[in-house]
Tab-separated table of C-alpha atoms in Angstrom:
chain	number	residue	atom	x	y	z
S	1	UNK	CA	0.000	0.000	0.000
S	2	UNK	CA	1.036	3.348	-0.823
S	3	UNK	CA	2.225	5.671	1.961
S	4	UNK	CA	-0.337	8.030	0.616
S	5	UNK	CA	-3.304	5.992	1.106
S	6	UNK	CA	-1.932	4.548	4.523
S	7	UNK	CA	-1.930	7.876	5.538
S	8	UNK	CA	-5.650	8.800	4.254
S	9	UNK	CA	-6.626	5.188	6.367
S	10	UNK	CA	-4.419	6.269	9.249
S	11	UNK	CA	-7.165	9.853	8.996
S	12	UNK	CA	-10.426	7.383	9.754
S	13	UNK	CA	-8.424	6.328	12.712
S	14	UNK	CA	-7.968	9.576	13.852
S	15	UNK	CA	-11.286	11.539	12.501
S	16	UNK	CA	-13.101	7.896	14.644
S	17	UNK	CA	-11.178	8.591	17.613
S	18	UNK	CA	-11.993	12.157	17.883
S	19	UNK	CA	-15.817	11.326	17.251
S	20	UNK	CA	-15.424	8.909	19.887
S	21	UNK	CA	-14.283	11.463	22.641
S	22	UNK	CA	-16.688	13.864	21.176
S	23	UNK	CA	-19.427	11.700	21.846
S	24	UNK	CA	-19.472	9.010	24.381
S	25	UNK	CA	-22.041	8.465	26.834
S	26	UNK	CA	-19.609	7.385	29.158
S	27	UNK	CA	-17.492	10.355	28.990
S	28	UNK	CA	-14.178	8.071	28.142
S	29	UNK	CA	-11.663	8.765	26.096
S	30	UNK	CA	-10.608	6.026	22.894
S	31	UNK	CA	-7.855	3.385	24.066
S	32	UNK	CA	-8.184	0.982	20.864
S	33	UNK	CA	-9.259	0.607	17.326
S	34	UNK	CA	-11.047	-2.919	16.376
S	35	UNK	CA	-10.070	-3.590	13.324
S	36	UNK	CA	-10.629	-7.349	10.718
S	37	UNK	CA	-6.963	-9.276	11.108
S	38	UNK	CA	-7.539	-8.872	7.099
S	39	UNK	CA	-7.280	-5.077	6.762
S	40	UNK	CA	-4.656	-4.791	9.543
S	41	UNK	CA	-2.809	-7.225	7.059
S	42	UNK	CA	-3.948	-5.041	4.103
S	43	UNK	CA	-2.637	-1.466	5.553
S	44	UNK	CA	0.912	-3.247	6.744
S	45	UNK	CA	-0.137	-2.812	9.941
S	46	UNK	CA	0.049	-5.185	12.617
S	47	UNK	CA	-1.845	-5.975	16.332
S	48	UNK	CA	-0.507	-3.687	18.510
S	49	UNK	CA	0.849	-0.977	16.555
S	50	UNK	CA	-0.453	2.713	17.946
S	51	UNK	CA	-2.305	4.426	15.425
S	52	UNK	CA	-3.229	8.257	16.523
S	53	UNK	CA	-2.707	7.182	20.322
S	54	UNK	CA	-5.001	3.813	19.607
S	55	UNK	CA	-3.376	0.583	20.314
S	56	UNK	CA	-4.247	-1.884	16.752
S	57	UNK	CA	-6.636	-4.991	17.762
S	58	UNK	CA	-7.295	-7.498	15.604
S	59	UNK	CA	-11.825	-8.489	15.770
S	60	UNK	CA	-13.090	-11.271	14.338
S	61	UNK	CA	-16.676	-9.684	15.011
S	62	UNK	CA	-15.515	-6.626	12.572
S	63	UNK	CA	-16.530	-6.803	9.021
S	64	UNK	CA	-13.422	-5.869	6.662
S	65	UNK	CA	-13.720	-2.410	5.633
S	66	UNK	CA	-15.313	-1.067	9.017
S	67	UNK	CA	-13.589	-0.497	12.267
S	68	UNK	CA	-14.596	-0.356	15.985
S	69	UNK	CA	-13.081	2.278	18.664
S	70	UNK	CA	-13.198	1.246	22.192
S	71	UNK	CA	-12.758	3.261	25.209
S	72	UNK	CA	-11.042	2.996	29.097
S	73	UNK	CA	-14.894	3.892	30.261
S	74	UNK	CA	-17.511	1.400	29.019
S	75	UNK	CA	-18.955	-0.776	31.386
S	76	UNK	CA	-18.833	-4.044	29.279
S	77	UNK	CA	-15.157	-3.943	28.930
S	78	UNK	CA	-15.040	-2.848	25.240
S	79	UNK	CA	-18.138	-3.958	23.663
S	80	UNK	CA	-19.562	-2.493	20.323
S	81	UNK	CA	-19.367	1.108	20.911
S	82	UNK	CA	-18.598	3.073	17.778
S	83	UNK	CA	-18.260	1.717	14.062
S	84	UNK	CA	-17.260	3.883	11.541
S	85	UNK	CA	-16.525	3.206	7.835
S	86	UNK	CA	-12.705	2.308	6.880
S	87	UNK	CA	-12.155	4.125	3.596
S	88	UNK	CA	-11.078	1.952	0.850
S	89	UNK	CA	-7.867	3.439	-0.933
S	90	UNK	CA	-7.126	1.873	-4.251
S	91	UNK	CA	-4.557	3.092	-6.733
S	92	UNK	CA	-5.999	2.377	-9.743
S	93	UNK	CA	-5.178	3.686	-13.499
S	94	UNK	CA	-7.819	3.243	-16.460
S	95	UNK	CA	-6.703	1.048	-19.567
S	96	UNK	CA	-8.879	2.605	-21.922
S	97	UNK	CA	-12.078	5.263	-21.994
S	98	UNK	CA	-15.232	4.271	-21.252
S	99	UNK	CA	-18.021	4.059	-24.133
S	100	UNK	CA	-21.630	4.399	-24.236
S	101	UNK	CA	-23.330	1.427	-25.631
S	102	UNK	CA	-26.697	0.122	-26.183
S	103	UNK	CA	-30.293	1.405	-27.325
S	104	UNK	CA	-30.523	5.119	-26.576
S	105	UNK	CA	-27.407	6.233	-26.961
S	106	UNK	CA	-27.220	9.802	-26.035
S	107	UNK	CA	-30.625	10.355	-24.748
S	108	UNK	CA	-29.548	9.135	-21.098
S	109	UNK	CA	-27.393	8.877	-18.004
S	110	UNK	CA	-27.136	4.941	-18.279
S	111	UNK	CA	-23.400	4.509	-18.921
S	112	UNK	CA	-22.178	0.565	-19.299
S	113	UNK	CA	-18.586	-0.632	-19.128
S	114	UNK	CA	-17.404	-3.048	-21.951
């Protein structure tokens, strides 16, 4: 992964951590990021590492793509609290233009691929 787009994924972590201290019921403030072993794996990140003062944790019960910030204050020791969407970073380059096809060509917004 790029160091560009790890640093737009290490953002969520931070932008989820602030919306985490801005709004718990508890009053805490974030201690960890829950994140799928997959997308740890993905980012070249690993279990542990601090991310934006948020220790790494690898879930099974987080979907890949989403993440899970846990705080010092919640009474069930870290149980679903916040979930936020992990933007997806790709670097991707077009091979070729895409080309409207089929009936009605020009007369809407319906654009197909190939």
């Amino acid at each position: 992964m790029s160091v560009e787009a790890s640093g737009k994924n290490m953002k969520v972590v931070c932008d989820a951590k602030e919306h985490h201290d801005k709004t718990c019921r508890w009053k805490g403030k974030a201690t960890e990021v829950h994140m799928a072993f997959f997308d740890i794996e993905r980012l070249g990140w690993e279990e542990g590492d601090v991310i934006c003062g948020l220790i790494v944790v690898a879930d099974g019960t987080v979907t890949s793509g989403r993440l899970r910030v846990t705080c010092d204050a919640e009474p069930d020791g870290g149980g679903r609290k916040e979930e936020e969407e992990v933007e997806e970073v790709v670097d991707a380059v077009a091979t070729r233009e895409l080309q409207p096809v089929g009936p009605g060509y020009g007369s809407s917004n319906t654009w197909h691929c190939c």
